[in-house]
Coordinates of C-alpha atoms in Angstrom, one line a residue:
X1 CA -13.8 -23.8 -16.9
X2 CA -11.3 -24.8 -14.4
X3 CA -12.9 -26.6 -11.5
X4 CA -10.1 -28.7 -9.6
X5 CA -8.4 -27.2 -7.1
X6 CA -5.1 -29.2 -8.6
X7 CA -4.9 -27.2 -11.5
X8 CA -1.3 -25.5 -11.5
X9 CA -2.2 -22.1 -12.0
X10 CA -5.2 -22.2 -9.2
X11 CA -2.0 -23.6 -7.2
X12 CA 0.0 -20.7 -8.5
X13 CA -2.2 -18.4 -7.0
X14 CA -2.8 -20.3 -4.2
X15 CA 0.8 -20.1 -3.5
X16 CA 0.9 -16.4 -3.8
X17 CA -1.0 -15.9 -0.4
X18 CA 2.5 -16.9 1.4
X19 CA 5.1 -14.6 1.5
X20 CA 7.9 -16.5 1.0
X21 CA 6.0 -17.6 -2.4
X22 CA 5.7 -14.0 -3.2
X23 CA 8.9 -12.8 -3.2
X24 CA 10.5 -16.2 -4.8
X25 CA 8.1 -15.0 -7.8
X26 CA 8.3 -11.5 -7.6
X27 CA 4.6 -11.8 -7.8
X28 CA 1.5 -10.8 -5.8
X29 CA -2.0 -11.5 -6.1
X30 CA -4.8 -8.4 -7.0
X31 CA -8.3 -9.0 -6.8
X32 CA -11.5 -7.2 -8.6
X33 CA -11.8 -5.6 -11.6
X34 CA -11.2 -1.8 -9.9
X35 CA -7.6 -3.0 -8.9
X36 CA -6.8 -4.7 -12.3
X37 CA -8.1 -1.6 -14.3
X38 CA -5.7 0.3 -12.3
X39 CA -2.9 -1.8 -12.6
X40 CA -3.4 -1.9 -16.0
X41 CA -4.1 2.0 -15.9
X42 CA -0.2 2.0 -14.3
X43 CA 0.9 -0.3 -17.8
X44 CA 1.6 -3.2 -15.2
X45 CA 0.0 -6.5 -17.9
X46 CA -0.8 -9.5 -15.2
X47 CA 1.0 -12.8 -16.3
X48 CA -2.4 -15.0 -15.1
X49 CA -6.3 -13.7 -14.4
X50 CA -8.8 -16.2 -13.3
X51 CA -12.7 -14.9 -13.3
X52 CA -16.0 -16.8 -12.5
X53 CA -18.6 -16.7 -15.1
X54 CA -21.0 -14.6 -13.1
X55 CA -19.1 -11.9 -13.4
X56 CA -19.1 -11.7 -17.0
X57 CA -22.1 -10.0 -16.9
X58 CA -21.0 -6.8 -15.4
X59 CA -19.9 -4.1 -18.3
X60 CA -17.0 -2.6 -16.5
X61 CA -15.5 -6.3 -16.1
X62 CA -16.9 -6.7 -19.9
X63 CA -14.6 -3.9 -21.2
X64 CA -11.7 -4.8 -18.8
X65 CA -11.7 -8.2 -20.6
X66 CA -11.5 -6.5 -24.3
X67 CA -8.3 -4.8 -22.4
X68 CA -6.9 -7.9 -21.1
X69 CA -7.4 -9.9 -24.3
X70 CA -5.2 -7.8 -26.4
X71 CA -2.1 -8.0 -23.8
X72 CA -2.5 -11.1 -22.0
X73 CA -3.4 -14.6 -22.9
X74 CA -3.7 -16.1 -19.6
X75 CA -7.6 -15.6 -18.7
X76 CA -9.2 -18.4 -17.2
X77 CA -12.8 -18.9 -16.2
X78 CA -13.1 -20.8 -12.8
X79 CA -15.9 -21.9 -10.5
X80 CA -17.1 -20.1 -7.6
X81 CA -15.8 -22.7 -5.8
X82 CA -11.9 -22.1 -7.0
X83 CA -12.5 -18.2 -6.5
X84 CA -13.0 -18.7 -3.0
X85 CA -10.6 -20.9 -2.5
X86 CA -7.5 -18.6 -3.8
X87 CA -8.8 -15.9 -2.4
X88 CA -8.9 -14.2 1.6
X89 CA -11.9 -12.6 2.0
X90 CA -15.1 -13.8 2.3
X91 CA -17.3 -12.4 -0.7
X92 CA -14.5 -12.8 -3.6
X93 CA -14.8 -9.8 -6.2
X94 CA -15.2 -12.5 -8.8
X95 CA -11.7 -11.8 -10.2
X96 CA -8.0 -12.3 -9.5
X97 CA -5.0 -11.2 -11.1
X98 CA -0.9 -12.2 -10.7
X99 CA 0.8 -9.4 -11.4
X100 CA 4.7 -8.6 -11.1
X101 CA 6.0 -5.9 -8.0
X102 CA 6.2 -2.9 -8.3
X103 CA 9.0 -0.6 -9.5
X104 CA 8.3 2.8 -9.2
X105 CA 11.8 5.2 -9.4
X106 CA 11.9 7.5 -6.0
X107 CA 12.7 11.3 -6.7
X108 CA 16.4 12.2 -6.0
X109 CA 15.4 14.2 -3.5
X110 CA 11.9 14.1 -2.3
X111 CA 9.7 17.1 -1.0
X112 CA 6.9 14.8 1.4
X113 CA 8.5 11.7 2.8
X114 CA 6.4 9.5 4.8
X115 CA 8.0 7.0 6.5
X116 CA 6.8 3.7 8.6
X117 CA 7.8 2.5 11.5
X118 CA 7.6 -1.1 12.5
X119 CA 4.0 -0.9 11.5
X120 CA 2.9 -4.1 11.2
X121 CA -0.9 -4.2 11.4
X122 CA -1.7 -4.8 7.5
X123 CA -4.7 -2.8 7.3
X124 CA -3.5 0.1 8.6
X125 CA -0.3 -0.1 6.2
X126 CA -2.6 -0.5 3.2
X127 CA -4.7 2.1 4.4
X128 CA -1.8 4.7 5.0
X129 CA -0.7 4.1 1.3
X130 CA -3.8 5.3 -0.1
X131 CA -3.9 8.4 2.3
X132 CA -0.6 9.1 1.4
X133 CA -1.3 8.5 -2.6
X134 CA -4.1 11.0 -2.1
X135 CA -2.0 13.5 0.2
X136 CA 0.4 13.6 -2.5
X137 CA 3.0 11.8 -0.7
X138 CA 6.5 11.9 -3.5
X139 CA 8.3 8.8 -1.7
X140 CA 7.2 6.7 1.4
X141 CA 9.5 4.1 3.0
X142 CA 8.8 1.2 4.8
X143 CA 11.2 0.5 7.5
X144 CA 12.4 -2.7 9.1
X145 CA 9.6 -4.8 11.3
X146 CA 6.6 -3.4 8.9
X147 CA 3.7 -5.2 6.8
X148 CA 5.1 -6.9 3.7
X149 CA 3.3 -4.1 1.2
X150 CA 2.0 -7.6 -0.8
X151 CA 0.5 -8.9 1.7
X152 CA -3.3 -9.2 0.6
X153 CA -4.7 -7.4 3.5
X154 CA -2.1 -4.4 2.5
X155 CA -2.9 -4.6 -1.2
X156 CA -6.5 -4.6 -0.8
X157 CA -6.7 -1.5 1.8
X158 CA -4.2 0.2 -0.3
X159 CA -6.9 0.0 -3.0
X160 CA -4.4 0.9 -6.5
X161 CA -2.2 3.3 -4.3
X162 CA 1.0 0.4 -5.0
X163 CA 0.9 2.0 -8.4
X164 CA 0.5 5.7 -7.8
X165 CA 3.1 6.6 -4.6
X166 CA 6.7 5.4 -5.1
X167 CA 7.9 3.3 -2.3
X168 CA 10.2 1.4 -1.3
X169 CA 11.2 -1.3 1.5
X170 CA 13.8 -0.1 3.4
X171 CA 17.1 -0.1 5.3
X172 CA 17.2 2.9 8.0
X173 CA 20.6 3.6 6.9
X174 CA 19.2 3.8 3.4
X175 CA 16.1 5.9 5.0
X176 CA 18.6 8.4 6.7
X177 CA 20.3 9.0 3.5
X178 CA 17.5 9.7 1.7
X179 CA 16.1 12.1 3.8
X180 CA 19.3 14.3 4.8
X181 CA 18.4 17.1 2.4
X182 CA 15.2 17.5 4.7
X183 CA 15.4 20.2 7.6
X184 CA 12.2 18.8 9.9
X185 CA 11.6 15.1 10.1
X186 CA 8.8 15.0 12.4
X187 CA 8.0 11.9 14.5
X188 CA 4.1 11.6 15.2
X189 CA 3.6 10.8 19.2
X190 CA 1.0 11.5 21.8
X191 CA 3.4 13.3 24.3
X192 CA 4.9 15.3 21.5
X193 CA 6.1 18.7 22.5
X194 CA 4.6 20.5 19.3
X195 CA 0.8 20.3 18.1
X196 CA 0.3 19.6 14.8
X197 CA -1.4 22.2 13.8
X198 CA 1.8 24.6 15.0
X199 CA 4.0 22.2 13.0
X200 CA 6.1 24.4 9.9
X201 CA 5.3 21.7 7.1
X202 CA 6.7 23.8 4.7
X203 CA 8.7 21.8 2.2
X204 CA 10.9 19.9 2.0
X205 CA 9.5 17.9 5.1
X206 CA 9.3 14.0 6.2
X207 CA 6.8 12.4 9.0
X208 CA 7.4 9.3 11.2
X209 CA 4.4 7.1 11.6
X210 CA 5.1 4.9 14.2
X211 CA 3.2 1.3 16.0
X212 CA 0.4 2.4 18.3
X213 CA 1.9 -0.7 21.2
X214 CA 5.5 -0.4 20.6
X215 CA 6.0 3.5 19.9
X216 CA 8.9 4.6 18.1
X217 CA 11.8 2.5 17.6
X218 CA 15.6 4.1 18.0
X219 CA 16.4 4.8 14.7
X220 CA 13.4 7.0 14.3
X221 CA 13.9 8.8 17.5
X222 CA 17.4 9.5 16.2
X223 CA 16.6 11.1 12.9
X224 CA 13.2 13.1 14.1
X225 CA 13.9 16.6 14.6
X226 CA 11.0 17.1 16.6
X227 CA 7.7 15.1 18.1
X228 CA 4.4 16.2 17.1
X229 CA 1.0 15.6 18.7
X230 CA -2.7 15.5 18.0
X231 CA -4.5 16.5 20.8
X232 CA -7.0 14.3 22.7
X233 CA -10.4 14.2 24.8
X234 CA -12.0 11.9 26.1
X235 CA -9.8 10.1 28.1
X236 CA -8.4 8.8 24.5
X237 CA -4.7 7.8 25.0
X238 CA -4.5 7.4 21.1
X239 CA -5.3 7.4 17.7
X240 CA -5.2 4.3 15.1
X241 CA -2.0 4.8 13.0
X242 CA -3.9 5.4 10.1
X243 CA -6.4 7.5 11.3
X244 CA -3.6 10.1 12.8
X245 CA -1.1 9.5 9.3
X246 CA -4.2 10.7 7.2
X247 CA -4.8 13.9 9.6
X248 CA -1.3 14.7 9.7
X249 CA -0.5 14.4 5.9
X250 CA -3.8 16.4 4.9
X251 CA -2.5 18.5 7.4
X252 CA 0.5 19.2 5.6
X253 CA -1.3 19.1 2.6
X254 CA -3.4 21.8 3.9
X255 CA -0.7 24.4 5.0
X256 CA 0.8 23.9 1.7
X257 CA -2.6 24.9 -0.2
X258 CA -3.4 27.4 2.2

C-alpha cells in the first residue's frame, strides 16, 4: 500500500490537478469506477490507477479490476489518506485514474454544432458536454476564454461525455470554417428577436452558448445568423448556461424527432 504522500506517482497525480501539468503530459486525471469503465468502454487504457482498499469490496470495481489487470499494470492500492489528498472533492470515489486526452476525429461537415463561448464556469462546461452527448451533439467547439475541458470540475460534471461527443479546442477562425456549410448559426440571448420554439432547427444547424455576465463576444455576434430567446417570468433576467444549452439542444432534438 502506498501511504507517503512523496511517492512519485501520488506526485504524478498530484501534479495533474494543475493545468499547466496537464497539458505538459497530455494527461488528466478521472476519478470512480463509472468514469474508468467508460473510458475503458471508449478503448482509452489509463497509464496509472490508484484505489483504496475499501473499495475492493464493491463488485462493479471488482470486475473493473479483472479489466484493468489485463491492459494495465500500473494499479496501486493507497490509503484513504493519499486518495484524499490527490483528489478535489470531498468524499473521493475511492478510485483515480491518469489517462491520456482525448482524440476524437470531427465529421467533415457536421449536422449539430454546439459551440461555447468564453464559458468559463467549469461546471456548467462539464455539464453542457453531457447534455450535448445526450442531445446528440456531432461536433462541439470550445472557443477562446472557456473552461480547460480537463479541468476536474469539467471532467467530473461531464460524467464520460469527453469520450462520446467529438470536440475540439478551438480557434474562431478554425470555428468559422467549420461551420460555413451551415445556413442558421443561432446565438442563444435573452433579448433575442426569435423564440426558440419558432427557431427552424432543421439540419444542418449550429448554436452559440454564450457567458451569462459577459454575453456574447464579437466573433460570435459576427457568425450568428440570428439571436434566439427563451422566454421568461418572474422577473428572471436569465437562465444558467447550462440549464438554457440543454433546453435549446433538446429542443432541436425535438423538432428533429417530431
Amino acid at each position: 500500500m502506498i501511504t507517503s504522500p512523496a511517492n512519485r506517482k501520488v506526485k504524478l497525480v498530484r501534479a495533474l490537478g494543475r493545468k499547466k501539468e496537464r497539458y505538459a503530459a497530455r494527461a488528466f486525471v478521472i476519478e470512480g469506477v463509472r468514469l474508468l469503465e467508460q473510458a475503458l468502454d471508449a478503448r482509452v487504457l489509463p497509464s496509472l490507477v490508484l484505489h483504496t482498499p475499501s473499495i475492493e469490496t464493491d463488485a462493479r470495481a471488482r470486475t473493473l479490476f479483472e479489466r484493468l489487470h489485463a491492459t494495465t499494470p500500473e494499479v496501486y492500492v493507497v490509503s484513504e489518506a493519499i486518495l484524499h489528498e490527490v483528489t478535489q472533492t470531498e468524499t473521493p470515489q475511492g478510485l483515480v485514474a491518469v489517462v491520456p486526452f482525448v482524440e476524437r476525429p470531427l465529421p467533415p461537415q457536421p449536422q449539430f454544432v454546439l459551440i461555447l463561448d468564453a464559458l468559463r464556469d467549469p461546471g456548467n462546461a462539464g455539464t453542457i458536454f453531457r447534455s450535448a452527448s445526450a442531445a446528440g451533439v456531432d461536433a462541439l467547439f470550445l472557443a477562446p476564454g472557456s473552461a480547460d475541458p480537463y479541468n476536474p470540475k469539467v471532467v467530473r460534471a461531464a460524467m464520460g461525455a469527453h469520450w462520446s461527443v467529438p470536440w475540439r479546442v478551438a480557434a474562431w477562425h478554425h470555428i468559422v470554417n467549420a461551420v460555413a456549410h451551415i445556413p442558421r448559426v443561432y446565438l442563444a440571448d435573452a433579448r433575442g428577436e426569435v423564440t426558440y420554439t419558432r427557431a427552424d432547427w432543421t439540419r444542418p444547424v449550429a448554436l452559440i452558448i454564450g457567458s451569462e455576465a459577459h454575453g456574447a463576444s464579437a466573433p460570435a455576434q459576427q457568425i450568428a445568423t440570428a439571436r434566439i430567446r427563451i422566454p421568461l417570468r418572474g422577473g428572471i433576467e436569465s437562465l444558467n448556461a447550462a440549464m438554457a444549452a440543454t433546453l435549446l439542444l433538446f429542443e432541436a432534438t425535438r423538432n428533429i424527432h417530431a
